[in-house]
Structures are given as structure tokens and as C-alpha cells.
Tab-separated table of C-alpha atoms in Angstrom:
chain	number	residue	atom	x	y	z
A	1	MET	CA	-6.519	-19.079	-5.196
A	2	ASN	CA	-8.398	-18.486	-8.441
A	3	PHE	CA	-8.394	-14.908	-9.719
A	4	ALA	CA	-9.302	-15.677	-13.325
A	5	ASN	CA	-12.610	-13.791	-13.094
A	6	LYS	CA	-11.420	-11.069	-10.717
A	7	HIS	CA	-10.752	-7.416	-11.483
A	8	THR	CA	-7.985	-5.805	-9.436
A	9	VAL	CA	-7.326	-2.053	-9.254
A	10	ILE	CA	-3.947	-0.897	-7.947
A	11	THR	CA	-2.938	2.687	-7.196
A	12	GLY	CA	0.752	3.421	-7.650
A	13	GLY	CA	1.210	0.230	-9.635
A	14	ALA	CA	3.830	1.485	-12.068
A	15	ASN	CA	6.881	0.921	-9.884
A	16	GLY	CA	8.240	-0.812	-6.796
A	17	ILE	CA	5.892	-2.758	-4.542
A	18	GLY	CA	2.839	-1.712	-6.530
A	19	ARG	CA	4.288	-3.028	-9.766
A	20	CYS	CA	5.137	-6.336	-8.121
A	21	ILE	CA	1.558	-6.574	-6.802
A	22	ALA	CA	0.222	-5.952	-10.311
A	23	GLU	CA	2.508	-8.593	-11.826
A	24	THR	CA	1.488	-11.092	-9.132
A	25	PHE	CA	-2.228	-10.667	-9.849
A	26	LEU	CA	-1.581	-10.919	-13.578
A	27	ARG	CA	0.307	-14.155	-12.926
A	28	GLU	CA	-2.784	-15.537	-11.220
A	29	GLY	CA	-5.027	-14.631	-14.142
A	30	ALA	CA	-6.698	-11.502	-12.788
A	31	THR	CA	-7.693	-8.521	-14.902
A	32	VAL	CA	-5.536	-5.655	-13.607
A	33	THR	CA	-6.074	-1.908	-13.848
A	34	ILE	CA	-3.369	0.497	-12.667
A	35	ILE	CA	-3.548	4.212	-11.958
A	36	ASP	CA	-0.245	6.010	-11.477
A	37	ILE	CA	1.288	9.446	-11.934
A	38	ASP	CA	4.329	7.772	-13.522
A	39	ASN	CA	3.582	6.783	-17.104
A	40	ASN	CA	5.086	3.303	-16.912
A	41	PRO	CA	2.528	0.715	-18.079
A	42	ILE	CA	2.776	-3.030	-17.507
A	43	LYS	CA	2.181	-5.470	-20.346
A	44	GLY	CA	-1.183	-7.144	-19.880
A	45	ALA	CA	-2.612	-4.511	-17.526
A	46	ASP	CA	-4.900	-1.588	-18.267
A	47	PHE	CA	-3.191	1.679	-17.411
A	48	PHE	CA	-4.597	5.083	-16.443
A	49	HIS	CA	-2.095	7.923	-16.220
A	50	GLY	CA	-3.048	10.421	-13.535
A	51	ASP	CA	-2.426	11.984	-10.132
A	52	ILE	CA	-4.686	10.443	-7.484
A	53	ALA	CA	-4.220	13.512	-5.272
A	54	LYS	CA	-6.621	15.292	-7.633
A	55	LYS	CA	-10.351	14.783	-7.074
A	56	GLU	CA	-11.223	15.145	-10.743
A	57	VAL	CA	-8.624	12.540	-11.744
A	58	LEU	CA	-10.160	9.964	-9.422
A	59	GLU	CA	-13.591	10.756	-10.825
A	60	ARG	CA	-12.393	10.347	-14.412
A	61	PHE	CA	-10.606	7.145	-13.504
A	62	VAL	CA	-13.690	5.547	-11.968
A	63	SER	CA	-15.780	6.661	-14.951
A	64	SER	CA	-13.313	4.839	-17.216
A	65	LEU	CA	-13.804	1.479	-15.513
A	66	ASN	CA	-15.954	-0.953	-17.463
A	67	ARG	CA	-16.477	-3.648	-14.836
A	68	PRO	CA	-16.832	-3.914	-11.037
A	69	VAL	CA	-13.737	-4.071	-8.859
A	70	ASP	CA	-13.181	-7.243	-6.831
A	71	CYS	CA	-9.827	-6.223	-5.310
A	72	LEU	CA	-8.794	-2.644	-4.581
A	73	ILE	CA	-5.170	-2.148	-3.567
A	74	ASN	CA	-4.473	1.339	-2.196
A	75	ASN	CA	-0.715	1.322	-2.551
A	76	ALA	CA	0.300	4.814	-3.689
A	77	CYS	CA	2.064	7.201	-1.299
A	78	ILE	CA	5.024	9.557	-1.319
A	79	GLY	CA	7.223	11.333	1.209
A	80	CYS	CA	8.055	15.033	1.351
A	81	GLY	CA	10.209	15.177	4.470
A	82	GLY	CA	9.017	16.955	7.571
A	83	LEU	CA	9.831	19.469	10.267
A	84	LEU	CA	13.580	19.503	9.635
A	85	SER	CA	13.396	20.184	5.907
A	86	GLY	CA	11.429	22.340	3.532
A	87	CYS	CA	8.178	20.405	3.801
A	88	SER	CA	5.610	23.157	3.277
A	89	TYR	CA	1.937	23.255	4.220
A	90	GLU	CA	1.127	22.362	0.620
A	91	ASP	CA	3.661	19.498	0.575
A	92	PHE	CA	2.294	17.990	3.777
A	93	GLU	CA	-1.301	18.297	2.580
A	94	TYR	CA	-0.431	16.744	-0.787
A	95	VAL	CA	1.040	13.640	0.863
A	96	GLN	CA	-2.155	13.201	2.906
A	97	ARG	CA	-4.284	13.512	-0.237
A	98	VAL	CA	-2.260	10.787	-1.949
A	99	GLY	CA	-1.974	8.477	1.054
A	100	VAL	CA	-5.290	8.904	2.880
A	101	THR	CA	-7.857	11.006	1.020
A	102	ALA	CA	-7.499	9.145	-2.285
A	103	PRO	CA	-8.144	5.672	-0.782
A	104	PHE	CA	-11.243	7.011	0.959
A	105	TYR	CA	-12.622	8.854	-2.058
A	106	LEU	CA	-11.798	6.086	-4.519
A	107	THR	CA	-13.712	3.591	-2.388
A	108	GLN	CA	-16.619	6.015	-2.063
A	109	LEU	CA	-16.753	6.574	-5.831
A	110	LEU	CA	-16.747	2.842	-6.527
A	111	MET	CA	-19.679	2.425	-4.153
A	112	GLN	CA	-21.614	5.326	-5.658
A	113	LYS	CA	-21.136	3.975	-9.187
A	114	ASN	CA	-22.007	0.397	-8.136
A	115	LEU	CA	-18.498	-0.630	-9.144
A	116	LEU	CA	-17.488	-2.293	-5.884
A	117	ALA	CA	-18.156	-5.971	-6.486
A	118	PRO	CA	-20.022	-8.043	-3.872
A	119	ASN	CA	-17.641	-9.497	-1.282
A	120	ALA	CA	-14.822	-7.289	-2.539
A	121	SER	CA	-11.452	-7.121	-0.813
A	122	ILE	CA	-9.646	-3.849	-0.106
A	123	VAL	CA	-5.996	-3.878	0.939
A	124	ASN	CA	-4.354	-0.661	2.095
A	125	ILE	CA	-0.570	-0.481	2.111
A	126	SER	CA	0.472	1.188	5.347
A	127	SER	CA	3.960	1.016	6.894
A	128	THR	CA	5.770	0.253	10.121
A	129	ARG	CA	6.400	4.029	10.043
A	130	ALA	CA	2.879	4.374	11.431
A	131	ASN	CA	4.298	3.176	14.774
A	132	GLN	CA	7.998	4.098	14.646
A	133	SER	CA	9.879	6.918	12.986
A	134	GLN	CA	13.125	8.389	11.804
A	135	PRO	CA	13.702	12.154	12.041
A	136	ASN	CA	12.153	14.339	9.353
A	137	THR	CA	9.502	11.880	8.172
A	138	GLU	CA	6.353	13.597	9.456
A	139	ALA	CA	4.454	13.844	6.153
A	140	TYR	CA	4.852	10.181	5.195
A	141	THR	CA	4.424	8.926	8.761
A	142	ALA	CA	1.189	10.866	9.216
A	143	ALA	CA	-0.194	9.432	5.981
A	144	LYS	CA	0.659	5.893	7.032
A	145	GLY	CA	-0.881	6.417	10.457
A	146	GLY	CA	-3.959	7.728	8.705
A	147	ILE	CA	-4.321	4.788	6.342
A	148	SER	CA	-3.918	2.358	9.246
A	149	ALA	CA	-6.770	4.010	11.142
A	150	LEU	CA	-8.849	4.339	7.975
A	151	THR	CA	-8.535	0.590	7.470
A	152	HIS	CA	-10.398	-0.488	10.581
A	153	ALA	CA	-13.004	2.264	10.124
A	154	MET	CA	-13.682	1.106	6.567
A	155	ALA	CA	-13.835	-2.524	7.671
A	156	VAL	CA	-16.656	-1.676	10.069
A	157	SER	CA	-18.539	0.568	7.628
A	158	LEU	CA	-18.295	-1.959	4.785
A	159	ALA	CA	-19.249	-5.021	6.842
A	160	GLY	CA	-21.109	-7.435	4.598
A	161	LYS	CA	-19.980	-5.570	1.467
A	162	ALA	CA	-16.186	-5.768	1.495
A	163	ARG	CA	-13.335	-6.925	3.667
A	164	VAL	CA	-10.750	-4.237	4.411
A	165	ASN	CA	-7.241	-4.981	5.652
A	166	ALA	CA	-3.856	-3.284	5.732
A	167	ILE	CA	-0.272	-4.428	5.343
A	168	SER	CA	2.575	-2.589	7.054
A	169	PRO	CA	5.869	-3.296	5.295
A	170	GLY	CA	9.191	-2.680	6.989
A	171	TRP	CA	12.402	-2.355	5.001
A	172	ILE	CA	11.520	-3.526	1.505
A	173	ASP	CA	14.217	-3.084	-1.121
A	174	THR	CA	12.858	-2.227	-4.565
A	175	THR	CA	16.225	-1.814	-6.293
A	176	GLY	CA	17.341	-5.449	-6.546
A	177	SER	CA	20.356	-4.752	-4.320
A	178	THR	CA	22.097	-7.363	-2.163
A	179	PHE	CA	22.304	-6.633	1.561
A	180	GLU	CA	24.654	-8.526	3.840
A	181	GLY	CA	26.238	-8.079	7.261
A	182	ALA	CA	24.449	-5.791	9.712
A	183	ASP	CA	21.741	-4.786	7.228
A	184	ALA	CA	20.565	-8.378	7.006
A	185	ALA	CA	21.449	-9.434	10.559
A	186	GLN	CA	19.318	-6.719	12.193
A	187	HIS	CA	16.265	-8.562	10.852
A	188	PRO	CA	15.361	-11.704	12.847
A	189	ALA	CA	14.407	-13.233	9.496
A	190	GLY	CA	18.025	-12.732	8.405
A	191	ARG	CA	17.452	-10.597	5.323
A	192	VAL	CA	15.999	-7.390	3.949
A	193	GLY	CA	12.520	-7.706	2.451
A	194	VAL	CA	11.635	-7.727	-1.247
A	195	PRO	CA	8.424	-6.613	-3.005
A	196	ALA	CA	7.249	-10.209	-3.453
A	197	ASP	CA	7.013	-10.534	0.343
A	198	ILE	CA	4.266	-7.912	0.252
A	199	ALA	CA	2.625	-8.930	-3.012
A	200	GLU	CA	2.055	-12.523	-1.927
A	201	MET	CA	0.329	-11.374	1.260
A	202	VAL	CA	-1.870	-8.984	-0.722
A	203	LEU	CA	-2.859	-11.891	-2.948
A	204	SER	CA	-3.628	-14.047	0.075
A	205	LEU	CA	-5.767	-11.363	1.737
A	206	CYS	CA	-7.774	-10.973	-1.465
A	207	SER	CA	-8.479	-14.689	-1.761
A	208	ASP	CA	-11.543	-16.509	-0.479
A	209	LYS	CA	-9.254	-18.310	1.961
A	210	ALA	CA	-8.990	-15.037	3.912
A	211	GLY	CA	-12.757	-14.655	4.166
A	212	PHE	CA	-12.711	-14.335	7.965
A	213	ILE	CA	-10.010	-11.640	8.035
A	214	THR	CA	-11.079	-7.995	8.070
A	215	GLY	CA	-9.959	-4.870	9.921
A	216	GLU	CA	-6.463	-6.288	10.372
A	217	ASN	CA	-3.083	-4.624	9.877
A	218	ILE	CA	-0.416	-7.226	9.136
A	219	THR	CA	3.203	-6.235	9.724
A	220	ILE	CA	5.730	-7.700	7.279
A	221	ASP	CA	9.182	-6.571	8.378
A	222	GLY	CA	11.212	-9.707	8.995
A	223	GLY	CA	10.578	-9.332	12.726
A	224	MET	CA	12.568	-6.083	12.912
A	225	SER	CA	9.978	-4.136	14.907
A	226	ARG	CA	9.918	-6.927	17.517
A	227	LEU	CA	13.653	-6.791	18.207
A	228	MET	CA	14.660	-5.105	21.477
A	229	VAL	CA	17.757	-2.958	20.937
A	230	TYR	CA	20.039	-1.805	23.770
A	231	HIS	CA	23.371	-0.030	23.558
A	232	ASN	CA	26.291	-2.491	23.634
A	233	ASP	CA	23.975	-5.510	23.444
A	234	HIS	CA	24.795	-8.179	20.824
A	235	GLY	CA	27.158	-5.798	19.066
A	236	TRP	CA	24.738	-2.866	18.882
A	237	LYS	CA	26.329	0.474	19.752
A	238	LEU	CA	24.857	3.960	19.793
A	239	GLU	CA	27.056	6.274	17.783
A	240	GLY	CA	27.188	10.056	17.786
């Protein structure tokens, strides 16, 4: 996988999974541009400080780019709770603008400005939350469901111009913590995920070796969403 002449743009690349994705592309020789609301640049990457929920910020960001984009990674999203907390109309709408509207509009702007390189690759970071939930996660879950659906729509619309895929992470620890016992054992893979598990798949999807893959949503959760869970089965017990 040779990314020496590739330009990668990553939203939400200042921290967590996004930062690991940026560092992985830099490792492979790519030119990396990050846009993030957190002012936390990465050595070797171009950095644009701004809130992608704002239309004018996205427009200024695209105007600042000086070369076409080969790989667009729509990673940024936040959570503002849901029905059981103080998630307001404005909070819910803001999460959708970050998680769904921004990826759509950023792609559209790149096309309008002729800044989407031929045979580009777009990778949207969704979540297993698009298909399973915990209480009080409506804002984030809706955004992840939206980006999953947006992925296959974009793949069809951009046929012949760009490949568009999504990755749905499960439990990915971004704190460097060590998880043992039940936390690890509940994953068929035997451990909690780390950002590199996602970053390496992003890199693979953006490579020429993935040239026949588009419109896909790849779940990376250590097999957790495939595990059938019953009360009192293999030590599992429903409490409360």
C-alpha cells in the first residue's frame, strides 16, 4: 500500500480514533490534513481549527485546500444524550450536523471545487450503535444510523468517481486502559478494541487493493455483536 502521493483529509483527527487514523496515514507517507474543533495538531499534518457543524467553516476549510483529496475520512461525531436527559432540540440537531450533514456537504464541496481526486476513497466512521443501543443514546445513535445509510447512497451516486465505505466500530478504548475479566471475555476476540484496529482497516479500504469494495459497512467489534446472550448462560446474569 503506497500512499506517498496521496492526500488524506480527516475530520475529528485531533484525538482518539481520528488521531490514530491520521498517524497511520502519516506513517505510510501520505499528506494529511485534519479539521477538528479541538485545537490539538499532529506533527507532520496540516491542521485546520474549526467546527464542522457550521456551513461556513466547511466552506472555508475546502477553500484552504491546495491539492485534490484522494482519501476522505469522515470520522467526527459527538453524543449529547437523548430522551432521558437534557438533550434539547438544538443538541440533537447539532449532533446530526456533525455526524451526517458535514460528511455530505464536505463531499459536495470537494466535488464542486474539483478537489475530489479521480478514484478517490471515502470512509465514513459509523458505529455498531446504528444497530443496537443503550438507553439515552438517541442523538448519537441517530447520527450513526444516518451515516451508515448515507454511505451506500453516496457509493451509488459516486460510482466511477469514488468508492465509499463505512466502518462500524464496537467498543474501542481510546484511553490506553487495560481491560481484563468480563470486559475482555464478552468479546469473542478476547479483548477490547484499540484505535489501531480501526485505523488499519481505514488504510486498507483506501488502498488500491480494495478497488472492488464500495457501499460496504464493515463491523469491527471483536465479534461482540454476533454473540447470543441469554440469562444464566455461560455465566451471564441479568441484574436489576
